[in-house]
mmCIF file of C-alpha atoms in Angstrom:
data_model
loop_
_atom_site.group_PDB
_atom_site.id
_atom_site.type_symbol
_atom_site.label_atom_id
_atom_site.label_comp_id
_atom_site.label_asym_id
_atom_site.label_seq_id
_atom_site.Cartn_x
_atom_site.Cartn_y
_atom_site.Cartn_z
ATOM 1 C CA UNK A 291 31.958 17.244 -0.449
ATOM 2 C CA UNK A 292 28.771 18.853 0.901
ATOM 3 C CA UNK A 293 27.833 18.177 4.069
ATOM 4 C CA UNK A 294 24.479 19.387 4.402
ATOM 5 C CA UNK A 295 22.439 17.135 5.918
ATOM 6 C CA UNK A 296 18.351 16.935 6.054
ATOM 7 C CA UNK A 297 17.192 15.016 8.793
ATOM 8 C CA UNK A 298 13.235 13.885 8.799
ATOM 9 C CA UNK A 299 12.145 12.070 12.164
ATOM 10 C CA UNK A 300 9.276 11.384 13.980
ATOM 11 C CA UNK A 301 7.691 11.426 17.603
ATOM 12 C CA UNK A 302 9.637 7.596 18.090
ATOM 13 C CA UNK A 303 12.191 8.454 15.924
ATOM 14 C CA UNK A 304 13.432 11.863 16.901
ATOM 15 C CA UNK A 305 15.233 14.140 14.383
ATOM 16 C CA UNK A 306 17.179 15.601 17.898
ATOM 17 C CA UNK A 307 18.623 12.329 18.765
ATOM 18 C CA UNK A 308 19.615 11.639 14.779
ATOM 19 C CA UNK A 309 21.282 15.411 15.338
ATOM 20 C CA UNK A 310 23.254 14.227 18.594
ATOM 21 C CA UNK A 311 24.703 11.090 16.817
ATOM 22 C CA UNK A 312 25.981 12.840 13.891
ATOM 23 C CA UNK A 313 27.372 15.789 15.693
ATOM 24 C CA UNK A 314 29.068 13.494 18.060
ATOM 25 C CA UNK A 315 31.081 11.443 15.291
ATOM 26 C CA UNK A 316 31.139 13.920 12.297
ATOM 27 C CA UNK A 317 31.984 17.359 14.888
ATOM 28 C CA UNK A 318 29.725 21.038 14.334
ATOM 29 C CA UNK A 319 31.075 21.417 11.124
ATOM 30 C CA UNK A 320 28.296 19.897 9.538
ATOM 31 C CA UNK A 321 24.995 21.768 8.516
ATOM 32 C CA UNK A 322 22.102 20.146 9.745
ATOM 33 C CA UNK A 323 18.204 20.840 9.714
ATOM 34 C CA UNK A 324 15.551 18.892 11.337
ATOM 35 C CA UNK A 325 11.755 18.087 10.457
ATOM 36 C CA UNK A 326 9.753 16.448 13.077
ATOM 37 C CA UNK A 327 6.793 14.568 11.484
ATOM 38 C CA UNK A 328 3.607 13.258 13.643
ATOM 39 C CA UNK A 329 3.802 9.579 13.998
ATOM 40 C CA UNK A 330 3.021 7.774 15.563
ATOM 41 C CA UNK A 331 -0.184 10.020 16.887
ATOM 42 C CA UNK A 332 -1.212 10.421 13.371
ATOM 43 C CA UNK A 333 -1.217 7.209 11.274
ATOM 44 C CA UNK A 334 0.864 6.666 8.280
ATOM 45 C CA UNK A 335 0.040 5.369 5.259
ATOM 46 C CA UNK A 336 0.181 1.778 4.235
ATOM 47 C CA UNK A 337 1.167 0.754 0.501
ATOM 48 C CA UNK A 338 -0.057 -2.814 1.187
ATOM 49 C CA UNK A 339 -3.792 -1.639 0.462
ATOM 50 C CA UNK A 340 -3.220 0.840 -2.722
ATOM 51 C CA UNK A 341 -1.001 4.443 -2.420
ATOM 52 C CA UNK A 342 -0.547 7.297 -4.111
ATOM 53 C CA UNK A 343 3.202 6.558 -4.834
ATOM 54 C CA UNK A 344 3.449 3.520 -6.477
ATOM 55 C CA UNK A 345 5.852 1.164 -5.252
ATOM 56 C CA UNK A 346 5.697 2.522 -1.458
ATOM 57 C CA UNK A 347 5.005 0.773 1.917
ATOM 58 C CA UNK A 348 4.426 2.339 5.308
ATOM 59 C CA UNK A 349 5.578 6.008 4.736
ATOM 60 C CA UNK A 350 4.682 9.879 6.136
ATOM 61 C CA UNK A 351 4.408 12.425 4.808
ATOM 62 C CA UNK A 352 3.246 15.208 1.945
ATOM 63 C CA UNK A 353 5.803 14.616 -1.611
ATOM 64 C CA UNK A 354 5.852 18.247 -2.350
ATOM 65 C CA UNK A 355 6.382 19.093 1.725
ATOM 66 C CA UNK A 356 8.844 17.005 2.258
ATOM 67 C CA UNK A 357 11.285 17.851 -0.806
ATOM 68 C CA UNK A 358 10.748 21.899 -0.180
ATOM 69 C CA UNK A 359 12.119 20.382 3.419
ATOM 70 C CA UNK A 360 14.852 18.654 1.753
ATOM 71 C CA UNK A 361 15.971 21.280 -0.694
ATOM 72 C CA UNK A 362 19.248 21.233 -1.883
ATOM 73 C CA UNK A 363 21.075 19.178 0.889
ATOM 74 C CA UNK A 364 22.540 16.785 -0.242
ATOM 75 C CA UNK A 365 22.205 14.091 2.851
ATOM 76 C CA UNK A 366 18.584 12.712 4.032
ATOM 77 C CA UNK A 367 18.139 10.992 7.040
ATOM 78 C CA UNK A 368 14.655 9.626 7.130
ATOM 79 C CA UNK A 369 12.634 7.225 8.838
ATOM 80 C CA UNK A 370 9.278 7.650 7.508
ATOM 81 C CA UNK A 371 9.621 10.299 4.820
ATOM 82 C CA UNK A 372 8.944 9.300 1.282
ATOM 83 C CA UNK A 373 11.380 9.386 -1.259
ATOM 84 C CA UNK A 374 9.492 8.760 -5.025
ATOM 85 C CA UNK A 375 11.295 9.123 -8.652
ATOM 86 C CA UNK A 376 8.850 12.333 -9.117
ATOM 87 C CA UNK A 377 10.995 13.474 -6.111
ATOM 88 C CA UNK A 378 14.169 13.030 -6.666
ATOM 89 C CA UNK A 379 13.779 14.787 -10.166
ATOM 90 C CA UNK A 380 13.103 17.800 -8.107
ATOM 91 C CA UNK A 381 16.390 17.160 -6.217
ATOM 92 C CA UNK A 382 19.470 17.028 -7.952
ATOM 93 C CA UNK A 383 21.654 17.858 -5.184
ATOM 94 C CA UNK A 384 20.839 15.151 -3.378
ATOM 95 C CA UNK A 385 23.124 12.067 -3.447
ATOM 96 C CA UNK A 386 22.778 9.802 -0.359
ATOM 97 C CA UNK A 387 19.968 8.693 1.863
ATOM 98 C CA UNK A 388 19.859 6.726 5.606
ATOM 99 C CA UNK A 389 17.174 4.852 6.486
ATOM 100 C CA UNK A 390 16.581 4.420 9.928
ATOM 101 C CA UNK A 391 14.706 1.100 9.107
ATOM 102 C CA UNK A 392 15.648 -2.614 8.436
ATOM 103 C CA UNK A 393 13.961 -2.158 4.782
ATOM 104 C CA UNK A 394 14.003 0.906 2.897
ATOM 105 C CA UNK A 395 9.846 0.081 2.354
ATOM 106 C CA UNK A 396 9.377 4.031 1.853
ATOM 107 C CA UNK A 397 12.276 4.684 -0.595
ATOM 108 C CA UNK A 398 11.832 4.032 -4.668
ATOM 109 C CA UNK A 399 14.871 1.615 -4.758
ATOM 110 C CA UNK A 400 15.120 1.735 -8.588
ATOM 111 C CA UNK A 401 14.967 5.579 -8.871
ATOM 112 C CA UNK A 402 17.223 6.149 -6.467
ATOM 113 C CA UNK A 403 19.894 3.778 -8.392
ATOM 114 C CA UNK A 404 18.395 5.540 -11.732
ATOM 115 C CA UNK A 405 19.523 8.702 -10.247
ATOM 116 C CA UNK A 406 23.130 7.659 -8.635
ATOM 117 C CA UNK A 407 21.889 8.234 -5.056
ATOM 118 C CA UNK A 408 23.306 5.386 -2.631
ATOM 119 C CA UNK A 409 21.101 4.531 -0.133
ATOM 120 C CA UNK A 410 21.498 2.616 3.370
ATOM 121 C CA UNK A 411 19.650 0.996 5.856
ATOM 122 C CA UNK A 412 19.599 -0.305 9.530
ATOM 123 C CA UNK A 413 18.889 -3.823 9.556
ATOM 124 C CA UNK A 414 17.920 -5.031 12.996
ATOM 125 C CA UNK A 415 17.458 -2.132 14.448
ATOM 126 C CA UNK A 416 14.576 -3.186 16.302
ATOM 127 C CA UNK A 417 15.800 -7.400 16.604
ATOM 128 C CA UNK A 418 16.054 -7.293 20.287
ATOM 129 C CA UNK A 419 12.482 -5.461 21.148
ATOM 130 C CA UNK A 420 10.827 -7.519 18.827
ATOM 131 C CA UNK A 421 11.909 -10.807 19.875
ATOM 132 C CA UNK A 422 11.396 -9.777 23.833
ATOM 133 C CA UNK A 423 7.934 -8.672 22.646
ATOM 134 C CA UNK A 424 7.127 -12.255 20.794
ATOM 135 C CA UNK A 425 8.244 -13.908 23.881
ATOM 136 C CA UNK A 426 5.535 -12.003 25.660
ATOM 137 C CA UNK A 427 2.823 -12.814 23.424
ATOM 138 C CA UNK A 428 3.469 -16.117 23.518
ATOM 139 C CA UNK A 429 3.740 -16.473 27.045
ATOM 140 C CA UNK A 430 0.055 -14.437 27.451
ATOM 141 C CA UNK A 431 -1.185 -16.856 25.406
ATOM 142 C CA UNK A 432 0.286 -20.548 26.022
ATOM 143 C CA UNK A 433 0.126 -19.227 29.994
ATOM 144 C CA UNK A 434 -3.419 -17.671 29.686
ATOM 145 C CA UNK A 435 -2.261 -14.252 30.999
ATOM 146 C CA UNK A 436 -4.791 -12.308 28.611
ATOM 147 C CA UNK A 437 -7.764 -14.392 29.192
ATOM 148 C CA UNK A 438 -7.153 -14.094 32.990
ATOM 149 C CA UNK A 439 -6.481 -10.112 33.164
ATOM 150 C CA UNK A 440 -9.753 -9.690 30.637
ATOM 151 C CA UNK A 441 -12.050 -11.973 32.827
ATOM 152 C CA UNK A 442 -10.808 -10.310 36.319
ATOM 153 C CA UNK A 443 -10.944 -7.016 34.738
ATOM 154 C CA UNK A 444 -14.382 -7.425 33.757
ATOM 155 C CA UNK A 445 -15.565 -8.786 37.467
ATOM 156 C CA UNK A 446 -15.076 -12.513 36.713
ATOM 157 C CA UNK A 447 -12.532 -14.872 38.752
ATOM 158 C CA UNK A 448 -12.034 -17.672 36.208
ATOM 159 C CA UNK A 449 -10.887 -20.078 39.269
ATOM 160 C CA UNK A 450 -11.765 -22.526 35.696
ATOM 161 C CA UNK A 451 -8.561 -21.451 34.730
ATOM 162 C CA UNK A 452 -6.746 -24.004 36.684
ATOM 163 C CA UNK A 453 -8.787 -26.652 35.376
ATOM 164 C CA UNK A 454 -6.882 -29.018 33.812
ATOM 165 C CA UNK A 455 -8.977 -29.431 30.796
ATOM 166 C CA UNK A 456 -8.574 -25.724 30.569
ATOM 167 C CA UNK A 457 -4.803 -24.698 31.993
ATOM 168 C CA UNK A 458 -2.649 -23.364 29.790
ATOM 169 C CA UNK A 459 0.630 -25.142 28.652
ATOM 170 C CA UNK A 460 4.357 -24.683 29.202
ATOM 171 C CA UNK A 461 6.761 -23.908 26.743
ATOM 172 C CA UNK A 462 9.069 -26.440 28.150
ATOM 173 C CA UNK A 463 6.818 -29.499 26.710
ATOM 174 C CA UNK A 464 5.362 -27.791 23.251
ATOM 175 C CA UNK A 465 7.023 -27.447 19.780
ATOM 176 C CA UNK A 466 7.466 -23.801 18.426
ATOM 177 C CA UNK A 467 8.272 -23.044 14.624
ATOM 178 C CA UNK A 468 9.936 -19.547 13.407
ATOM 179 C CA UNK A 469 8.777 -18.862 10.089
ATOM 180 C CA UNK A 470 11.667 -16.476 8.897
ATOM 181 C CA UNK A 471 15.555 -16.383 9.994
ATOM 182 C CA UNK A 472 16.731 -13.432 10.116
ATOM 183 C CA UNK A 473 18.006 -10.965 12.669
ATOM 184 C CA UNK A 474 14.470 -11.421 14.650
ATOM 185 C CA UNK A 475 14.144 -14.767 14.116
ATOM 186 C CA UNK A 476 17.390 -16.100 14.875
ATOM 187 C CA UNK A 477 17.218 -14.261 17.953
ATOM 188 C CA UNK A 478 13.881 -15.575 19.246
ATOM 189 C CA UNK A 479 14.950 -18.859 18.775
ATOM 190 C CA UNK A 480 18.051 -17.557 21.206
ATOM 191 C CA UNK A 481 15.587 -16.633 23.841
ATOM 192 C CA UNK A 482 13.584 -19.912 23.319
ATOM 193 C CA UNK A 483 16.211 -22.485 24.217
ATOM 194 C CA UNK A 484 16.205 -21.069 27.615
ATOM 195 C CA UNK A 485 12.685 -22.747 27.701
ATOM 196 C CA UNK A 486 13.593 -26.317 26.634
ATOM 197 C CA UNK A 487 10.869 -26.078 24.273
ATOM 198 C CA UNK A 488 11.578 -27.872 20.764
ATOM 199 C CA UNK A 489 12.404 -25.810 18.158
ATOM 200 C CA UNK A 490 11.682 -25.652 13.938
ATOM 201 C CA UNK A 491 12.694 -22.741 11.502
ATOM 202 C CA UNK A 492 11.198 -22.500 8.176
ATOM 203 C CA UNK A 493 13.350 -20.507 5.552
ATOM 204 C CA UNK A 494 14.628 -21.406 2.290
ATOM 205 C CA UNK A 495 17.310 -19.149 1.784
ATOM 206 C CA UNK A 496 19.277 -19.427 4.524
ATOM 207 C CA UNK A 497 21.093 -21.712 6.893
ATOM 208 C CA UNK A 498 21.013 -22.344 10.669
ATOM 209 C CA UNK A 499 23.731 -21.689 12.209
ATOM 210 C CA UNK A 500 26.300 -23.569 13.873
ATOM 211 C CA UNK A 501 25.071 -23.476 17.408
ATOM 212 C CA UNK A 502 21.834 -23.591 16.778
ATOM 213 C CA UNK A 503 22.564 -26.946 14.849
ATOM 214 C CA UNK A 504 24.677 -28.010 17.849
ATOM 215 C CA UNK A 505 21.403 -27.295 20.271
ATOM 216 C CA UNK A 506 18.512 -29.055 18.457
ATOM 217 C CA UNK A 507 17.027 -26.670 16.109
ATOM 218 C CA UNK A 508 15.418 -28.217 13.307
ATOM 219 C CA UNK A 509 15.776 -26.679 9.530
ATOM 220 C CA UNK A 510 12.217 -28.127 7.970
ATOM 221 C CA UNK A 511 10.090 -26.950 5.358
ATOM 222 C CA UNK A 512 7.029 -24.886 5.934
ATOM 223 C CA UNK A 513 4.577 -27.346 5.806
ATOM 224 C CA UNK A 514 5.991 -29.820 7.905
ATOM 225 C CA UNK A 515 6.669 -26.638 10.469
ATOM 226 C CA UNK A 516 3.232 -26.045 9.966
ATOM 227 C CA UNK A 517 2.089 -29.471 10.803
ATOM 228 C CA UNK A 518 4.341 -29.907 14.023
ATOM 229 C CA UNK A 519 4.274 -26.830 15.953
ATOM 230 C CA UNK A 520 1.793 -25.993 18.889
ATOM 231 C CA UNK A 521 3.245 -21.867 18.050
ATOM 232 C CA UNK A 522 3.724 -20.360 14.736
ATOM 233 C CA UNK A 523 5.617 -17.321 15.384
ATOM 234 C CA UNK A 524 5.932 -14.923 12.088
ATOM 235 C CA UNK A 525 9.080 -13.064 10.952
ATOM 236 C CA UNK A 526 9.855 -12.677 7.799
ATOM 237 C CA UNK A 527 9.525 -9.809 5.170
ATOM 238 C CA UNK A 528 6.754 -9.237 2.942
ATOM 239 C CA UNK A 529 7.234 -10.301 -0.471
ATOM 240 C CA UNK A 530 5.667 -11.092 -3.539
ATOM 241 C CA UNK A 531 6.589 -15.002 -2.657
ATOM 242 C CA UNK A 532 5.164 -14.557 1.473
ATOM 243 C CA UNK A 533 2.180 -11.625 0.607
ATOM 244 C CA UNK A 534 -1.152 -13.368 1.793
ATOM 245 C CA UNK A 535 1.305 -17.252 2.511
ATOM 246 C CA UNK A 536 -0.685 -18.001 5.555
ATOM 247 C CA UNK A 537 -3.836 -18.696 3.637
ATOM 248 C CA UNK A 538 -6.748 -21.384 3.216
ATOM 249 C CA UNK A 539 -4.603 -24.275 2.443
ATOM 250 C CA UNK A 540 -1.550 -23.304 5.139
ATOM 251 C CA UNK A 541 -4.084 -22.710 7.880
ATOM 252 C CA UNK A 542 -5.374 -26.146 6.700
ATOM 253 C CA UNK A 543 -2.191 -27.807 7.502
ATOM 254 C CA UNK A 544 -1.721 -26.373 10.753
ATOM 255 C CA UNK A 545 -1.653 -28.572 14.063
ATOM 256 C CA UNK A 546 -5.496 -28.014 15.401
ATOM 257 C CA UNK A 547 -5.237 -26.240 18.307
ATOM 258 C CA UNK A 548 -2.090 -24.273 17.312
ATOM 259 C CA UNK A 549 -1.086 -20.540 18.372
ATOM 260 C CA UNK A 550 -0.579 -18.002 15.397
ATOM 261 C CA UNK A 551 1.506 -15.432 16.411
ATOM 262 C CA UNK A 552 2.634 -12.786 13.712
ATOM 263 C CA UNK A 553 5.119 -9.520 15.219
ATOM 264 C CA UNK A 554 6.305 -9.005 11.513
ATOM 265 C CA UNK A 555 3.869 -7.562 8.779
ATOM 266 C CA UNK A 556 0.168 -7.872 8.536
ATOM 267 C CA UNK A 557 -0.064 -8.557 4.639
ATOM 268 C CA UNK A 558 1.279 -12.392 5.224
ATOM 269 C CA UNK A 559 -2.079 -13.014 6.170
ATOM 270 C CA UNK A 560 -5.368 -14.118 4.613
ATOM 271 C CA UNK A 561 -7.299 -12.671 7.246
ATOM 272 C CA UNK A 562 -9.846 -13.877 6.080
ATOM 273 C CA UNK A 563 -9.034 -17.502 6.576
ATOM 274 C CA UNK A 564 -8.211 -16.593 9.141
ATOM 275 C CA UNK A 565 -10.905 -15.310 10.932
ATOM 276 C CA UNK A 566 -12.598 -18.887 9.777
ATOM 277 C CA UNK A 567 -10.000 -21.131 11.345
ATOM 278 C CA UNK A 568 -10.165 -18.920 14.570
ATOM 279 C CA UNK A 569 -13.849 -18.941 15.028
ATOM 280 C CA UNK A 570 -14.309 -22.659 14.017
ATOM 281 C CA UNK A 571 -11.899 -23.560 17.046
ATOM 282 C CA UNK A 572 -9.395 -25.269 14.845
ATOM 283 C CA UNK A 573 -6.588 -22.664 15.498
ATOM 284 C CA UNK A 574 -6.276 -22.496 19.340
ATOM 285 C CA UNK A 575 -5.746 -18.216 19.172
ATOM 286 C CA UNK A 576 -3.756 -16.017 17.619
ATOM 287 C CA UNK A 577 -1.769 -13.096 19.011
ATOM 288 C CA UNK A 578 -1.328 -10.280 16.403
ATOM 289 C CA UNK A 579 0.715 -7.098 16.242
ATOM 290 C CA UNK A 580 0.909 -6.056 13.161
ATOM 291 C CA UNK A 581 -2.271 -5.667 10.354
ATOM 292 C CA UNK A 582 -2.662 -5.217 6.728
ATOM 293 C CA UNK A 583 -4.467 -2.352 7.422
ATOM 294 C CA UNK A 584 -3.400 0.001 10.163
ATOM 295 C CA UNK A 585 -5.109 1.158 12.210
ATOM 296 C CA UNK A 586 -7.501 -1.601 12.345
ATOM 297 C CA UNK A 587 -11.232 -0.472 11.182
ATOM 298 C CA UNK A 588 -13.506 -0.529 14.235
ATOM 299 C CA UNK A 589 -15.867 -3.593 12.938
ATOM 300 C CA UNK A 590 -12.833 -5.507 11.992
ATOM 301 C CA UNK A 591 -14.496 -9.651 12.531
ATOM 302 C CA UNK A 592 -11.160 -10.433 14.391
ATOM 303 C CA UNK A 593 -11.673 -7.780 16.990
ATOM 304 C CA UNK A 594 -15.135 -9.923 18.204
ATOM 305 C CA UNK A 595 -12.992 -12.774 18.959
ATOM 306 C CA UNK A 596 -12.222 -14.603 22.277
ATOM 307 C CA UNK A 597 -9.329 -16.248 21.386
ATOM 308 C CA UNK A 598 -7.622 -13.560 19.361
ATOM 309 C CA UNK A 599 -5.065 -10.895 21.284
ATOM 310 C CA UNK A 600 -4.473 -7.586 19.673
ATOM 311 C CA UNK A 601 -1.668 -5.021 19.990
ATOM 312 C CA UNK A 602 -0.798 -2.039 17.864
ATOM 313 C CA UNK A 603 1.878 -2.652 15.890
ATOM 314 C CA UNK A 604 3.985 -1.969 18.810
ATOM 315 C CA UNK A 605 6.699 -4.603 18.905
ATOM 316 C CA UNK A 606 9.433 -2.955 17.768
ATOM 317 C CA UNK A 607 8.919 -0.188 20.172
ATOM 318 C CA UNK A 608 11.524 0.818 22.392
ATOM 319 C CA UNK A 609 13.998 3.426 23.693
ATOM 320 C CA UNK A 610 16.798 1.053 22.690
ATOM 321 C CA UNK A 611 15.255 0.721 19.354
ATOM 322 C CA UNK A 612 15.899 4.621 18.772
ATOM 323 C CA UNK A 613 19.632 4.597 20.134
ATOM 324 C CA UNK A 614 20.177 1.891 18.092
ATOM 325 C CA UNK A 615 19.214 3.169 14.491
ATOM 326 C CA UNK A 616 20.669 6.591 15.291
ATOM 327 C CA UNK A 617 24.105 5.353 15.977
ATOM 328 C CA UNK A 618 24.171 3.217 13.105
ATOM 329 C CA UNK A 619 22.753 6.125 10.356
ATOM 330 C CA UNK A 620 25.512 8.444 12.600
ATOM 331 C CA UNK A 621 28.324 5.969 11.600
ATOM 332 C CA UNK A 622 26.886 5.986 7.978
ATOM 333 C CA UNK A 623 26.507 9.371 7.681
ATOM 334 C CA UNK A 624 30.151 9.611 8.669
ATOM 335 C CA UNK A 625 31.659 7.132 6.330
ATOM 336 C CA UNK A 626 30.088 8.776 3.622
ATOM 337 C CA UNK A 627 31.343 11.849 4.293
ATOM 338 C CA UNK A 628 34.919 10.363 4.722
ATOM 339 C CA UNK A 629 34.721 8.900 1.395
ATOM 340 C CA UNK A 630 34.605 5.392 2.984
ATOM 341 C CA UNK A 631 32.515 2.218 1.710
ATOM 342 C CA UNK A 632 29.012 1.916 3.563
ATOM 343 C CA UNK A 633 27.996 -0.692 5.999
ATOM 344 C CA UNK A 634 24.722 -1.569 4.937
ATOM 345 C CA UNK A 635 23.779 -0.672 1.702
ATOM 346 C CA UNK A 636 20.662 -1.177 0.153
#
């Protein structure tokens, strides 16, 4: 079996540590070759608003470029490249792809099973930084940590702060609801109970587990989540049932006063609505990391708000994050080469 192996990274995801992995379990007899692509100091392009490859979210990278890169090997490692049916006609050699991601958003799923190329992922790669990072952003928020670095940084002590008409809140005494159970959801709720704050999840396709049964967590619908919790904290995937679900009518059912926070995909947002709720002061704030656009256009409405706090899409973002998804595409690459089952197909 061939063993040639094209390996398309980025400046987060680098093709070098992809090359370490799979040397170190599969030895120097493989042939690799590496393409480093820009990202994340160029942006890449987002599906969610219109693309030229139909079917594709969040990928980098020229068509024709990329499959001169990949020529006739017949292993891809990718995290960002673009894989369309127009491509993979142009690459008959090719028979398995790794996606360093937890959805294979930049790979035509249907061509590739058209064309009898298996394809695997890395689901929760990034679990741990993202649920760290929620915990943040609810914490500058509930805690006031935002509004207290913006005011000092801009020459005002807000001594108001402490006010107790105006002090923030502790997790300890509010009610928080996960929208989404997966791998990032189930572990935020982990790092939750160490609050004491009451917890709801909101996901109809799966069950809580046992412990978190055992410890209190509540398995509600969405609208009663909606209606209880003092945070809404977003994780779940972008589909055609969740694109746009935190509309009008949701927002409507929210608790007044509430904190949106949303660390999983911008397009489950009617921005919007949004941006109405927000400025009429019956959402408390919202904490956002991700956007259906990206980057943000510079007279976005949300960017004028008080109560909003904005981060670029950087949640997932961390050393560990890298290590993580190489090791797991290493072991893949391996078993496939050994003629053994994969772990995580898509």
């Amino acid at each position: 079996m061939s063993s040639s192996i094209a390996i398309v990274g980025d400046r987060f995801m680098l093709p070098s540590v992809f090359a370490e992995k799979i040397t170190a379990v599969c030895g120097n007899g493989v042939d690799i070759r590496l393409l480093e692509q820009p990202w994340p100091d160029e942006p890449m392009e987002h599906g969610y608003a219109g693309s030229k490859l139909d079917g594709l979210k969040e990928f980098m990278g020229d068509p024709d470029e990329v499959a001169e890169f990949i020529g006739d090997a017949a292993l891809l490692v990718t995290h960002l490249a673009p894989i369309s049916r127009s491509m993979l006609e142009r690459l008959p050699n090719l028979k398995f792809i790794a996606v360093s991601r937890g959805g294979p958003v930049n790979i035509d799923m249907q061509a590739t099973r058209d064309h009898g190329v298996i394809v695997v992922n890395t689901p929760g790669r990034n679990a741990s930084a993202v649920a760290e990072f929620t915990i943040g952003a609810i914490l500058a928020e509930t805690r006031l940590i935002r509004s207290g670095h913006e005011s000092l940084r801009g020459g005002e002590w807000r001594g108001d702060l402490y006010r107790a008409d105006r002090t923030g809140r502790e997790l300890g005494e509010m009610t928080v609801g996960i929208v989404g159970y997966g791998a990032i959801g189930t572990r935020v709720v982990k790092l939750l109970k160490a609050f004491g704050c009451k917890i709801l999840v909101a996901d109809p396709y799966v069950q809580l587990s046992a412990q978190d049964r055992n410890d209190g967590v509540e398995h509600v619908a969405l609208a009663d989540l909606l209606a209880r919790a003092d945070v809404i904290s977003l994780h779940a995937r972008v589909t055609s049932e969740t694109a746009g679900f935190i509309d009008r009518a949701a927002l409507a059912q929210v608790k007044p006063g509430a904190l949106l926070v949303n660390t999983a995909r911008g397009p489950l947002i009617d921005y919007k609505a949004l941006f109405e709720v927000l400025s009429s002061g019956r959402l408390g704030g919202a904490m956002l990391d991700t956007f259906a656009v990206e980057p943000v256009p510079l007279d976005w409405p949300l960017l004028q708000l008080a109560n909003v706090t904005l981060t670029p899409h950087i949640a997932g973002a961390s050393l560990r994050t890298v290590t993580i998804a190489a090791d797991r595409v290493a072991e893949e690459v391996r078993r496939y080469l050994a003629g053994e089952p994969p772990l995580n197909p898509c």
